[in-house]
Coordinates of N, CA, C and O in Angstrom, one line a residue:
X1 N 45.1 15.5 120.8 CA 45.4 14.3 121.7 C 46.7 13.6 121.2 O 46.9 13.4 120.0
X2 N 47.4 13.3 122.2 CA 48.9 12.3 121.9 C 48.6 10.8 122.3 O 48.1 10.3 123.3
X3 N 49.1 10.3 120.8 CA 48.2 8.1 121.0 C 49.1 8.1 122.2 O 50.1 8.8 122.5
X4 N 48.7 7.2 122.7 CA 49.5 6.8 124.3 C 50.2 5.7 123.3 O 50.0 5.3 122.1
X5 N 51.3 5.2 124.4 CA 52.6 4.4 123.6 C 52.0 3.1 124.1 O 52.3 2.8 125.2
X6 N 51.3 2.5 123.5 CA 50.9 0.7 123.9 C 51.1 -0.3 122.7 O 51.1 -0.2 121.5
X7 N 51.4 -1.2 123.6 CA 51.7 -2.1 122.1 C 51.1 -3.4 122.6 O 51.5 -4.2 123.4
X8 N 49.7 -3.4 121.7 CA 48.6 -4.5 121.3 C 49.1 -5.8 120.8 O 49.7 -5.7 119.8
X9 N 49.0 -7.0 121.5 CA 49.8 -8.2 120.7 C 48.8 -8.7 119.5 O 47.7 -8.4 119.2
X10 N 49.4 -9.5 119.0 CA 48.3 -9.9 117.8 C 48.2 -11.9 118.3 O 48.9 -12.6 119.0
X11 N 47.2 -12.0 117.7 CA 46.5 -13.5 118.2 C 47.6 -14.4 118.1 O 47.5 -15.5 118.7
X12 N 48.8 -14.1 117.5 CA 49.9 -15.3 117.0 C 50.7 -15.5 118.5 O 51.2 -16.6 119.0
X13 N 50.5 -13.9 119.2 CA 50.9 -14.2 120.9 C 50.5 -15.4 121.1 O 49.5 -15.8 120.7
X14 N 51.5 -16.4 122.1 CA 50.9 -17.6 122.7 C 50.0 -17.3 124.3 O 49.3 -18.1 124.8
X15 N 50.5 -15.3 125.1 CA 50.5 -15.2 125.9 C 48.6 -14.8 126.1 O 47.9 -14.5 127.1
X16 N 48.1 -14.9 124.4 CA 46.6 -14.8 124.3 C 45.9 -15.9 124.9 O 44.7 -15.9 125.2
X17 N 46.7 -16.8 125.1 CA 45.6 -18.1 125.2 C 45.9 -18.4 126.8 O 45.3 -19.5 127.2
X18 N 46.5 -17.9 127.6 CA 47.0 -17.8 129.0 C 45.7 -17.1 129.7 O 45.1 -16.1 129.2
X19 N 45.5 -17.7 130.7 CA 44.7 -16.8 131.6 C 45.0 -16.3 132.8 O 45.4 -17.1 133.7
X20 N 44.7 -14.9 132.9 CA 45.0 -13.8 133.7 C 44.6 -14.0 135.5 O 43.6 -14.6 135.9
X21 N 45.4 -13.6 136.0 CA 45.6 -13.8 137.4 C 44.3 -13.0 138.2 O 43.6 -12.3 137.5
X22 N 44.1 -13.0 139.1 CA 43.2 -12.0 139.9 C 44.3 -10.9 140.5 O 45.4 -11.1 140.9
X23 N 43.6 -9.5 140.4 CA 44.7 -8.0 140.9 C 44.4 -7.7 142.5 O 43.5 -7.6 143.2
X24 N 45.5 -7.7 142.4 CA 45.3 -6.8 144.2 C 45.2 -5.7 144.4 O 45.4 -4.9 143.5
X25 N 45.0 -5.2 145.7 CA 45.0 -3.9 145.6 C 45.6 -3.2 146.7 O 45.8 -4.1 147.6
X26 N 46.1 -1.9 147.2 CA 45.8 -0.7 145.9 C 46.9 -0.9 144.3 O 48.0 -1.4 144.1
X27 N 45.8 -0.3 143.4 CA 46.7 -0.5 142.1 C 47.7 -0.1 142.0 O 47.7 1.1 142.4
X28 N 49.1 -0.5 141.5 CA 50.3 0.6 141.2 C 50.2 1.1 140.2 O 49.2 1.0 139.4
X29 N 51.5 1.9 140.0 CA 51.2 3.2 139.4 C 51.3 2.8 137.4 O 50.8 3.3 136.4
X30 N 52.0 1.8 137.7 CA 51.9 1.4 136.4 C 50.5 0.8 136.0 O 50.2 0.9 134.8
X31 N 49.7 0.2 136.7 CA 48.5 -0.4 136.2 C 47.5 1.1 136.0 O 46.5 1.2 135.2
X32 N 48.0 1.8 136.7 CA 47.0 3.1 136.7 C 47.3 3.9 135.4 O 46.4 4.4 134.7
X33 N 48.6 4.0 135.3 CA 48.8 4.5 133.9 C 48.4 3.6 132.4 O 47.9 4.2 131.4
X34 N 48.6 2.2 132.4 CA 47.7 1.5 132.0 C 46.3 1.2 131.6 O 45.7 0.7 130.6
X35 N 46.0 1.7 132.6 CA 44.3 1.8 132.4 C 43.6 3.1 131.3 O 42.8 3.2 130.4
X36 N 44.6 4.2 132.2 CA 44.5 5.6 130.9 C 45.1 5.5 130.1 O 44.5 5.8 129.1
X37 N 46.1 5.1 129.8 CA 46.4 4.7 128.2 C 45.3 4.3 127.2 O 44.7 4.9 126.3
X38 N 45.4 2.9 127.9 CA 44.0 2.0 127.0 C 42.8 2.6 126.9 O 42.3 2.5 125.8
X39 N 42.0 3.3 127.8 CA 40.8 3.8 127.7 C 41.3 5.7 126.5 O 40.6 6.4 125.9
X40 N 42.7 5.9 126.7 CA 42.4 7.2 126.0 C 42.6 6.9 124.2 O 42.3 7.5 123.2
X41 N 43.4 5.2 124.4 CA 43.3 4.6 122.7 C 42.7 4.5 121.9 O 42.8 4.8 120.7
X42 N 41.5 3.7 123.1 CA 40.3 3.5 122.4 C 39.3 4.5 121.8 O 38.8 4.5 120.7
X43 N 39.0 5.4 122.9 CA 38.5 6.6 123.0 C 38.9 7.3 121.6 O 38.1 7.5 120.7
X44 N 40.6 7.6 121.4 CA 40.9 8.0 119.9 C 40.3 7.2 118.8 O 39.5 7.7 117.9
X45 N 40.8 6.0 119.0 CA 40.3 5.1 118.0 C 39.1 5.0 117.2 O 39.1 4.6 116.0
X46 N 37.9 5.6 118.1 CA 36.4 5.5 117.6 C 36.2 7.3 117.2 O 35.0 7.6 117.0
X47 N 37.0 8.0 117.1 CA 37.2 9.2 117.0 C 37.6 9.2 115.3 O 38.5 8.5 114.8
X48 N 36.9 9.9 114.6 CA 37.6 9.7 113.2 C 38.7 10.6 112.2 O 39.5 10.2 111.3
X49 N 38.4 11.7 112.8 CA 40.1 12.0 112.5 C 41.0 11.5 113.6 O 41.9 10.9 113.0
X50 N 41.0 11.4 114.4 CA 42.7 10.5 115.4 C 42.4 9.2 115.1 O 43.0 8.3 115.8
X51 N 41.5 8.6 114.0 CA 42.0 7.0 113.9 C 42.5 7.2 112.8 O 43.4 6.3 112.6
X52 N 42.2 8.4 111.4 CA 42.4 8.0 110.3 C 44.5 8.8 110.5 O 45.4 8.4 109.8
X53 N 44.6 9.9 111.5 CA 45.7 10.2 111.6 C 46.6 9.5 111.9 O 47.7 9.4 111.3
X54 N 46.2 8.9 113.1 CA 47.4 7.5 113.6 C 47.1 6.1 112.9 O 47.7 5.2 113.3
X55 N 46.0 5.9 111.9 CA 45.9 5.0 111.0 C 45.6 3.3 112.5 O 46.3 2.3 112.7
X56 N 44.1 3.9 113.2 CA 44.1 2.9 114.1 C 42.9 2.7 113.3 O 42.3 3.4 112.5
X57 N 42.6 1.2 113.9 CA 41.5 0.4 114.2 C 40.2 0.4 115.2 O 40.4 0.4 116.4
X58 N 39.1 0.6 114.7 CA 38.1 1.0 116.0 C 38.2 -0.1 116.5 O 38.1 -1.3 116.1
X59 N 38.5 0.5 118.2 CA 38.0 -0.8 119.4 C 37.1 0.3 120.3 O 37.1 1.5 120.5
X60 N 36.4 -1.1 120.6 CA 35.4 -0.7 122.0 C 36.2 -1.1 123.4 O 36.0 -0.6 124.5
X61 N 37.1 -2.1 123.1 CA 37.0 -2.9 124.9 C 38.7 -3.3 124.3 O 39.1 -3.4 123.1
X62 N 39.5 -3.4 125.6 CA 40.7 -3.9 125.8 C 41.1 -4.4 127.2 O 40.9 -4.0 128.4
X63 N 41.7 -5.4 126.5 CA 42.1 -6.6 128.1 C 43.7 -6.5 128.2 O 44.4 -6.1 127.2
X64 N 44.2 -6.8 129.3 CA 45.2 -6.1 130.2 C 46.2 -7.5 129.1 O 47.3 -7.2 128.7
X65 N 45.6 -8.6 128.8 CA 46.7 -9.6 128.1 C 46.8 -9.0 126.8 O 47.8 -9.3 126.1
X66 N 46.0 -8.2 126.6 CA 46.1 -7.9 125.2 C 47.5 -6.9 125.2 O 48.0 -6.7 124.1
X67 N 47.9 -6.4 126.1 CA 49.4 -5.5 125.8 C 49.8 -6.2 126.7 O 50.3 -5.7 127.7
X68 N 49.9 -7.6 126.7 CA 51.2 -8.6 127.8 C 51.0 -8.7 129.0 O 51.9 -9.3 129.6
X69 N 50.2 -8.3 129.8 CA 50.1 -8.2 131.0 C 48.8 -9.2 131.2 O 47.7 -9.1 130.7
X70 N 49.4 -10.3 132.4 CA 47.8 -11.2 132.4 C 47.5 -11.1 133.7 O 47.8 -11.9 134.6
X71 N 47.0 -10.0 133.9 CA 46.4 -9.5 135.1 C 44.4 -9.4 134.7 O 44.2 -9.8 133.5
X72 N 43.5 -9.2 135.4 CA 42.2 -9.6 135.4 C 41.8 -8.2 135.2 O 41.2 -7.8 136.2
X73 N 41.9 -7.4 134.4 CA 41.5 -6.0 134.1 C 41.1 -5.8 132.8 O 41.6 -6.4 131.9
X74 N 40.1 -4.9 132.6 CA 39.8 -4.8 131.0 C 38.6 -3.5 131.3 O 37.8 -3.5 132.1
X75 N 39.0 -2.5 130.2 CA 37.9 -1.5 130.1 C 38.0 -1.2 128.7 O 38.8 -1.5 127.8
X76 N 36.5 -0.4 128.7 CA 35.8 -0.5 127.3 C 35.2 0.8 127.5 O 34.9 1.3 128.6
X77 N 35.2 1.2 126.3 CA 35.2 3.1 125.9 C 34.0 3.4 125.2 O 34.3 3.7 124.1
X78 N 32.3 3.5 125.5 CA 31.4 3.0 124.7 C 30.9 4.3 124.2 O 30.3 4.9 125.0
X79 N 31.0 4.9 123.3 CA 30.5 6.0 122.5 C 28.9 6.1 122.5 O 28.1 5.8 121.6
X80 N 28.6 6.5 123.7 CA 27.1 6.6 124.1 C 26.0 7.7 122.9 O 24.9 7.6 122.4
X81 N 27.0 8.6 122.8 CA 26.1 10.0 121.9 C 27.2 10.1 120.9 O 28.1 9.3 120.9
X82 N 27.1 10.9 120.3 CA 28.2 11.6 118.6 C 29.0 12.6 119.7 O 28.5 13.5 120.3
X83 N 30.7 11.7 119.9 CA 31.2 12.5 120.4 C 31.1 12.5 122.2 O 31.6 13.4 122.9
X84 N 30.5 11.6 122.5 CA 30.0 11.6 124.2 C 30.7 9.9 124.5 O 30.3 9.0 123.8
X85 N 31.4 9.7 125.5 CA 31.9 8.4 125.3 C 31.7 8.6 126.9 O 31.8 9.6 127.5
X86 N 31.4 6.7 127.4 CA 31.4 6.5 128.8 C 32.5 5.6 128.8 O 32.6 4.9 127.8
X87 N 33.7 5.4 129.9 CA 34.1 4.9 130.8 C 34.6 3.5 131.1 O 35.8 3.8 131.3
X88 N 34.4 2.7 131.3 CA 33.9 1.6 132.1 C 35.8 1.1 132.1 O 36.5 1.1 131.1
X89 N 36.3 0.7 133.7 CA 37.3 0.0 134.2 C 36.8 -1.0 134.9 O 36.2 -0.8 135.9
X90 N 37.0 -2.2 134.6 CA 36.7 -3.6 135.1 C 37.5 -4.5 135.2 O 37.9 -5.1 134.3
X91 N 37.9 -4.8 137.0 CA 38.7 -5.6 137.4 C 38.0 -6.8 138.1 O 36.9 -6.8 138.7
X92 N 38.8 -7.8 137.9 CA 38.4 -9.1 138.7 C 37.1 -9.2 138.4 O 36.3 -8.9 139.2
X93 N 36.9 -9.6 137.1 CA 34.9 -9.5 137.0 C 34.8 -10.6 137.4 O 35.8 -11.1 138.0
X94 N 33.9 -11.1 137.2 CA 32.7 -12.4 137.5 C 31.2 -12.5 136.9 O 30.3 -11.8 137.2
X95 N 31.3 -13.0 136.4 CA 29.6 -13.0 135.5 C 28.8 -13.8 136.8 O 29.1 -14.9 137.3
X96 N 27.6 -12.8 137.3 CA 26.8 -13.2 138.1 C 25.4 -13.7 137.3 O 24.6 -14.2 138.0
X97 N 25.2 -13.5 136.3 CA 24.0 -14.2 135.9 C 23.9 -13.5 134.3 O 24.4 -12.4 134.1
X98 N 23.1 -14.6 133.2 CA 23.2 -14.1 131.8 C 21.6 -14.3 131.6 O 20.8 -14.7 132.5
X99 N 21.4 -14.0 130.5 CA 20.1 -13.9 130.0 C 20.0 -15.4 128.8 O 20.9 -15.8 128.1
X100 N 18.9 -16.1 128.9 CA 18.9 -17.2 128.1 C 19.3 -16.7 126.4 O 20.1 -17.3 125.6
X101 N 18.2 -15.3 126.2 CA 18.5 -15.1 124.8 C 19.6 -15.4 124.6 O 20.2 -16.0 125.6
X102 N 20.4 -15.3 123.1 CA 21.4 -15.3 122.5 C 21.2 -14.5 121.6 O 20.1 -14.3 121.1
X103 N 22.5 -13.7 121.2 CA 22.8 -12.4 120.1 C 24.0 -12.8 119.1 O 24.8 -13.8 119.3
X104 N 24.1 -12.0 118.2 CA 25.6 -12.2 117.5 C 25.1 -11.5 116.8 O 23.9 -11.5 116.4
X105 N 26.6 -10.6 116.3 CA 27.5 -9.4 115.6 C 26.8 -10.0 114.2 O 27.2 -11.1 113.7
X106 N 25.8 -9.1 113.7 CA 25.5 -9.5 112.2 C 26.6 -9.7 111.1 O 26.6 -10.6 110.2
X107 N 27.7 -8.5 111.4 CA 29.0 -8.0 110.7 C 30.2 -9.0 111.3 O 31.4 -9.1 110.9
X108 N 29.5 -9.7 112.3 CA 31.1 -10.7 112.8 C 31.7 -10.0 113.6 O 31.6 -8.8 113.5
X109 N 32.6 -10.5 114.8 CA 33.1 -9.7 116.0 C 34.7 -9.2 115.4 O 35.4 -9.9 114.8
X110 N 34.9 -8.3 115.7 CA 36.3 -7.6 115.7 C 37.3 -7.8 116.7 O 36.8 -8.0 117.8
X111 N 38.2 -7.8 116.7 CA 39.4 -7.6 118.0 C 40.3 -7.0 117.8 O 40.8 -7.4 116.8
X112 N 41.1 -6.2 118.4 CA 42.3 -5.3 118.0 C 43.1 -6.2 118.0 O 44.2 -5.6 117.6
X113 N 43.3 -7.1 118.2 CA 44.5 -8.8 118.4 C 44.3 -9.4 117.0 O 45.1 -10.3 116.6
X114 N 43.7 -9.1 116.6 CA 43.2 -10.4 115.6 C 43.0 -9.1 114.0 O 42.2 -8.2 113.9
X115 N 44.0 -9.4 113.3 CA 44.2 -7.9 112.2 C 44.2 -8.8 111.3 O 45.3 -9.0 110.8
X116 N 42.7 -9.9 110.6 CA 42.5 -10.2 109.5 C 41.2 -10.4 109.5 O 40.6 -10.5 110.6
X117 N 40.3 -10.4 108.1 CA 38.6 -10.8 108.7 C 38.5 -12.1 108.9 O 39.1 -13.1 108.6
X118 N 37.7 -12.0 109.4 CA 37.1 -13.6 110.2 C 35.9 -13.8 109.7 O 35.2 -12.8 109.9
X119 N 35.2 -15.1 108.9 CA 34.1 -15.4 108.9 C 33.2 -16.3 110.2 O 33.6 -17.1 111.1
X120 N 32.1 -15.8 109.9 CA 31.4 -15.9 111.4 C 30.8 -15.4 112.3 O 30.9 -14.2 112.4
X121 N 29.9 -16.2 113.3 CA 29.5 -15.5 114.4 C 29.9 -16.0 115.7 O 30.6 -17.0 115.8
X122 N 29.5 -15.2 116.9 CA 30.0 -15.9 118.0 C 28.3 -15.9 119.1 O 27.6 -14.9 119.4
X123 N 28.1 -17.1 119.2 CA 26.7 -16.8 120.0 C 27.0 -15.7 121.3 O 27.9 -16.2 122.0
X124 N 26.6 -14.6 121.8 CA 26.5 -14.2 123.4 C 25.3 -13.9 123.6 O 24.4 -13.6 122.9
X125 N 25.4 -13.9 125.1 CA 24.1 -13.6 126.1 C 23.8 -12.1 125.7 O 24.5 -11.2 125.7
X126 N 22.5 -12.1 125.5 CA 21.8 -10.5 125.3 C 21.9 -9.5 126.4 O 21.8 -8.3 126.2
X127 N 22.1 -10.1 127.4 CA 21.9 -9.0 128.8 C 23.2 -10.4 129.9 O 23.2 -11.6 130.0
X128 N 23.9 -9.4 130.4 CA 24.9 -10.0 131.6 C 24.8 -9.0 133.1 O 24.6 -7.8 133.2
X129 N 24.9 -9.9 133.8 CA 25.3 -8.9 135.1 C 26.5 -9.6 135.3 O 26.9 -10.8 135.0
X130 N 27.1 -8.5 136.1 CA 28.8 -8.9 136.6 C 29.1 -8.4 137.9 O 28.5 -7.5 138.5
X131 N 30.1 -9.2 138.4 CA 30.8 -8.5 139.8 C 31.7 -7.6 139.6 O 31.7 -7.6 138.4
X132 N 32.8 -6.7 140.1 CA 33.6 -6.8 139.8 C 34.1 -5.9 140.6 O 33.4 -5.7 141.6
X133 N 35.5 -5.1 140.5 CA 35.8 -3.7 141.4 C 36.2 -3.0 140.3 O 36.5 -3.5 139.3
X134 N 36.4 -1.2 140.8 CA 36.7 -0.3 140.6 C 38.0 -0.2 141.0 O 38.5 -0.7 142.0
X135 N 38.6 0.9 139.9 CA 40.7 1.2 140.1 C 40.8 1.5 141.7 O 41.9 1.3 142.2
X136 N 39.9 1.9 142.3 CA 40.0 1.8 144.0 C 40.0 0.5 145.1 O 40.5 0.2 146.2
X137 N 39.2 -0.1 144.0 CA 39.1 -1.6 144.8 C 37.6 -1.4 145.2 O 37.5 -1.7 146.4
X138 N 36.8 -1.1 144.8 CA 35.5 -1.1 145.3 C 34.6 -1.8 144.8 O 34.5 -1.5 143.6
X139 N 34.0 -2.5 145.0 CA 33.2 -3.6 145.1 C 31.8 -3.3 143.8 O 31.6 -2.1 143.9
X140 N 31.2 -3.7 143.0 CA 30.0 -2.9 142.3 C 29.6 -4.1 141.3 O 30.4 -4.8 140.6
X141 N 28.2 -4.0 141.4 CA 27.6 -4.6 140.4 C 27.0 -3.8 139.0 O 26.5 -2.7 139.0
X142 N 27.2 -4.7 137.8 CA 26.8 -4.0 136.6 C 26.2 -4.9 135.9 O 26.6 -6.0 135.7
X143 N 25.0 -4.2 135.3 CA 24.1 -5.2 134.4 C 24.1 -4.4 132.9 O 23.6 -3.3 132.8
X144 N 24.9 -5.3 131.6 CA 24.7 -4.7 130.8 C 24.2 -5.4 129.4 O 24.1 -6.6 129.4
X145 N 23.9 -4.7 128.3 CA 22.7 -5.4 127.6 C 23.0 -5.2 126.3 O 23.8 -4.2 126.4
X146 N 22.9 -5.7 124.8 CA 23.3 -5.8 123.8 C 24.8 -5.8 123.4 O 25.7 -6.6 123.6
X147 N 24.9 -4.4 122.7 CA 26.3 -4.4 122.4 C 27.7 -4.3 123.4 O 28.8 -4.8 123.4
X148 N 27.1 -3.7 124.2 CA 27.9 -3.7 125.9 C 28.1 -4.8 126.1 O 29.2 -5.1 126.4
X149 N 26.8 -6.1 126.1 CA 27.5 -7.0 127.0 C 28.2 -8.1 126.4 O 28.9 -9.0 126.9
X150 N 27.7 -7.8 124.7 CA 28.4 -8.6 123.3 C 30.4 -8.2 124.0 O 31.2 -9.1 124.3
X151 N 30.5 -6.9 124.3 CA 31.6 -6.6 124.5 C 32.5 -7.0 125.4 O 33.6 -7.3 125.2
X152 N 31.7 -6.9 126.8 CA 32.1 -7.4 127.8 C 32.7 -9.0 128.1 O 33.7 -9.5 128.6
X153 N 31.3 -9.7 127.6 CA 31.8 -11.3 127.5 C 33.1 -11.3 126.2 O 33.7 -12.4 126.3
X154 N 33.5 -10.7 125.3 CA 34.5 -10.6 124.8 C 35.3 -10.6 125.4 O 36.1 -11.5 125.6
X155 N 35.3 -9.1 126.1 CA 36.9 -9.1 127.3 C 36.9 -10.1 128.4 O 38.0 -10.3 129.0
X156 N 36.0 -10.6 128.8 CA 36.4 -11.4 130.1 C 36.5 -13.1 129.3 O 36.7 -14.1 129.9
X157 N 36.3 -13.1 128.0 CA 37.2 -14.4 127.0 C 38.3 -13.9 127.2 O 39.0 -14.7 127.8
X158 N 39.1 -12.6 126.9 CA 40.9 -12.6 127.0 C 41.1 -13.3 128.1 O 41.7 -14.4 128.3
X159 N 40.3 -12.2 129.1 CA 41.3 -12.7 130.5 C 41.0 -14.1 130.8 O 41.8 -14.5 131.7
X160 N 39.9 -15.4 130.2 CA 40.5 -16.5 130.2 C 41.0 -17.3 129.3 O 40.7 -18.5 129.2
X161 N 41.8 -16.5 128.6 CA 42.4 -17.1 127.4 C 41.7 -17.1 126.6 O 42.6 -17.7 125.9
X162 N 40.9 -17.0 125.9 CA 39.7 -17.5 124.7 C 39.8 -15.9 124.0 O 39.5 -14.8 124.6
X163 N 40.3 -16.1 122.8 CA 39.9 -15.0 121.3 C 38.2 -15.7 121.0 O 37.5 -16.6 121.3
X164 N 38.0 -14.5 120.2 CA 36.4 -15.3 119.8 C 36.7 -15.9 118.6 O 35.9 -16.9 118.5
X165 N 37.5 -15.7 117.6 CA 38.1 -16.6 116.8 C 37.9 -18.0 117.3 O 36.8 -18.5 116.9
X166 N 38.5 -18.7 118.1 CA 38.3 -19.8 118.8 C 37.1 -20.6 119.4 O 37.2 -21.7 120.0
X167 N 35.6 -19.6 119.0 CA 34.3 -19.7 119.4 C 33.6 -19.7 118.1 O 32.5 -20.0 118.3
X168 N 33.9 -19.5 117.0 CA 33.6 -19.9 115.7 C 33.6 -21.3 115.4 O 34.6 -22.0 115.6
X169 N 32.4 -21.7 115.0 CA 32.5 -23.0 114.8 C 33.1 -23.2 112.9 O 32.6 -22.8 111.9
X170 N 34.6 -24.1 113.0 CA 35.5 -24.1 112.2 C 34.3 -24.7 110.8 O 34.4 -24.2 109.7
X171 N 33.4 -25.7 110.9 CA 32.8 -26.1 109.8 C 31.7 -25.7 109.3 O 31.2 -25.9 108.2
X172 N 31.2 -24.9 110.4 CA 29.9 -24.4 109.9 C 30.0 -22.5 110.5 O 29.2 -22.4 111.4
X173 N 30.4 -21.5 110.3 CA 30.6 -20.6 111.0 C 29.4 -19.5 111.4 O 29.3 -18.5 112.1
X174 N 28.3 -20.3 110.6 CA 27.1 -19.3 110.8 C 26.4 -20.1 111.8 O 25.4 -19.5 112.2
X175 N 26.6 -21.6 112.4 CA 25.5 -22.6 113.4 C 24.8 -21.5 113.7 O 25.0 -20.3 113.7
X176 N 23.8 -22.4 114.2 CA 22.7 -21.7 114.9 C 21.9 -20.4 114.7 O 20.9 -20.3 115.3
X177 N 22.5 -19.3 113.9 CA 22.2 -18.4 114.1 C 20.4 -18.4 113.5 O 19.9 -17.3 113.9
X178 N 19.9 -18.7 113.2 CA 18.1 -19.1 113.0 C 18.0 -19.0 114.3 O 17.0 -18.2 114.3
X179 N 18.3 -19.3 115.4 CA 18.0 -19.2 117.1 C 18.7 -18.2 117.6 O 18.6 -18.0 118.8
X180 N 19.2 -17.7 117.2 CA 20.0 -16.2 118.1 C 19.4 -15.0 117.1 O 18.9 -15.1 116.0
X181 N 19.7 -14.0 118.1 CA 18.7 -12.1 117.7 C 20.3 -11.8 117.0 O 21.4 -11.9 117.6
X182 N 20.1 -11.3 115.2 CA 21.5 -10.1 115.0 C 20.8 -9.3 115.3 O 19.6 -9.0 115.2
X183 N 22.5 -8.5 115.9 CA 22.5 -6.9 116.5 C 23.5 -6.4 115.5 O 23.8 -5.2 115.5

């Protein structure tokens, strides 16, 4: 596999804390090549010889601000089986309903933007459903649940500006967690 040529901004971007426009459609060709880029990055990424060859960082999910573009797009590459990865392109989301639970990253959340450790957790919803469309423009609902949807409300913080850095509580960075499930 050849790394596709993207270039990931890091949190110091001011263009991170900007929020992303709604996309029209049909997609052009550059958003289309964009989308396979990012999904074939990530896909390398969690691959362990093409991360340790191109010396990447595992990501699950990437938002369209995250390579400069504040468009309302973000997909995530979820390594279902050893070597079996699903999919997912998500435009114009909308969170149609969350789950009361709360969850948080035992290990603390990652971001390919953010290339230092962070202490902390970030509370999310255990289970989300969302609106959103497909690279066609097609309409579809998706309900997704632990680590997926830890992921998802990640990506749809880019597209309104918000790193999860910024969801850490600066004085206490573990709050709450006695009341939320680690995953």
């Amino acid at each position: 596999m050849k790394l596709p040529d993207i270039n990931i901004l890091d949190e110091k971007d001011k263009i991170l804390h900007k929020v992303s426009s709604d996309v029209t459609f049909p997609l052009n060709e550059r958003q289309k090549k964009d989308i396979k880029d990012m999904l074939l990055y990530l896909k390398m990424s969690q691959i362990d010889e093409e991360r340790e060859k191109y010396d990447l960082r595992a990501g699950m999910g990437l938002s369209y601000v995250q390579i400069g573009v504040l468009e309302r797009i973000f997909v995530v590459v979820d390594e279902v089986d050893d070597g079996k990865f699903e999919n997912y392109v998500i435009i114009n989301p909308t969170i149609k309903s969350m789950s009361e639970e709360l969850v948080y990253v035992g290990e603390g959340e990652g971001c390919l933007s953010v290339n230092r450790e962070v202490e902390g957790i970030v509370p999310r919803h255990a289970r989300i459903t969302i609106d959103a469309y497909d690279e066609n423009g097609k309409p579809f609902t998706l309900r997704v649940r632990e680590e997926l949807a830890i992921c998802f409300q990640h990506e749809i913080d880019h597209l309104n500006g918000i790193l999860f850095v910024d969801k850490i509580d600066k004085k206490n960075p573990y709050k709450d967690s006695e009341i939320m499930r680690e995953i």
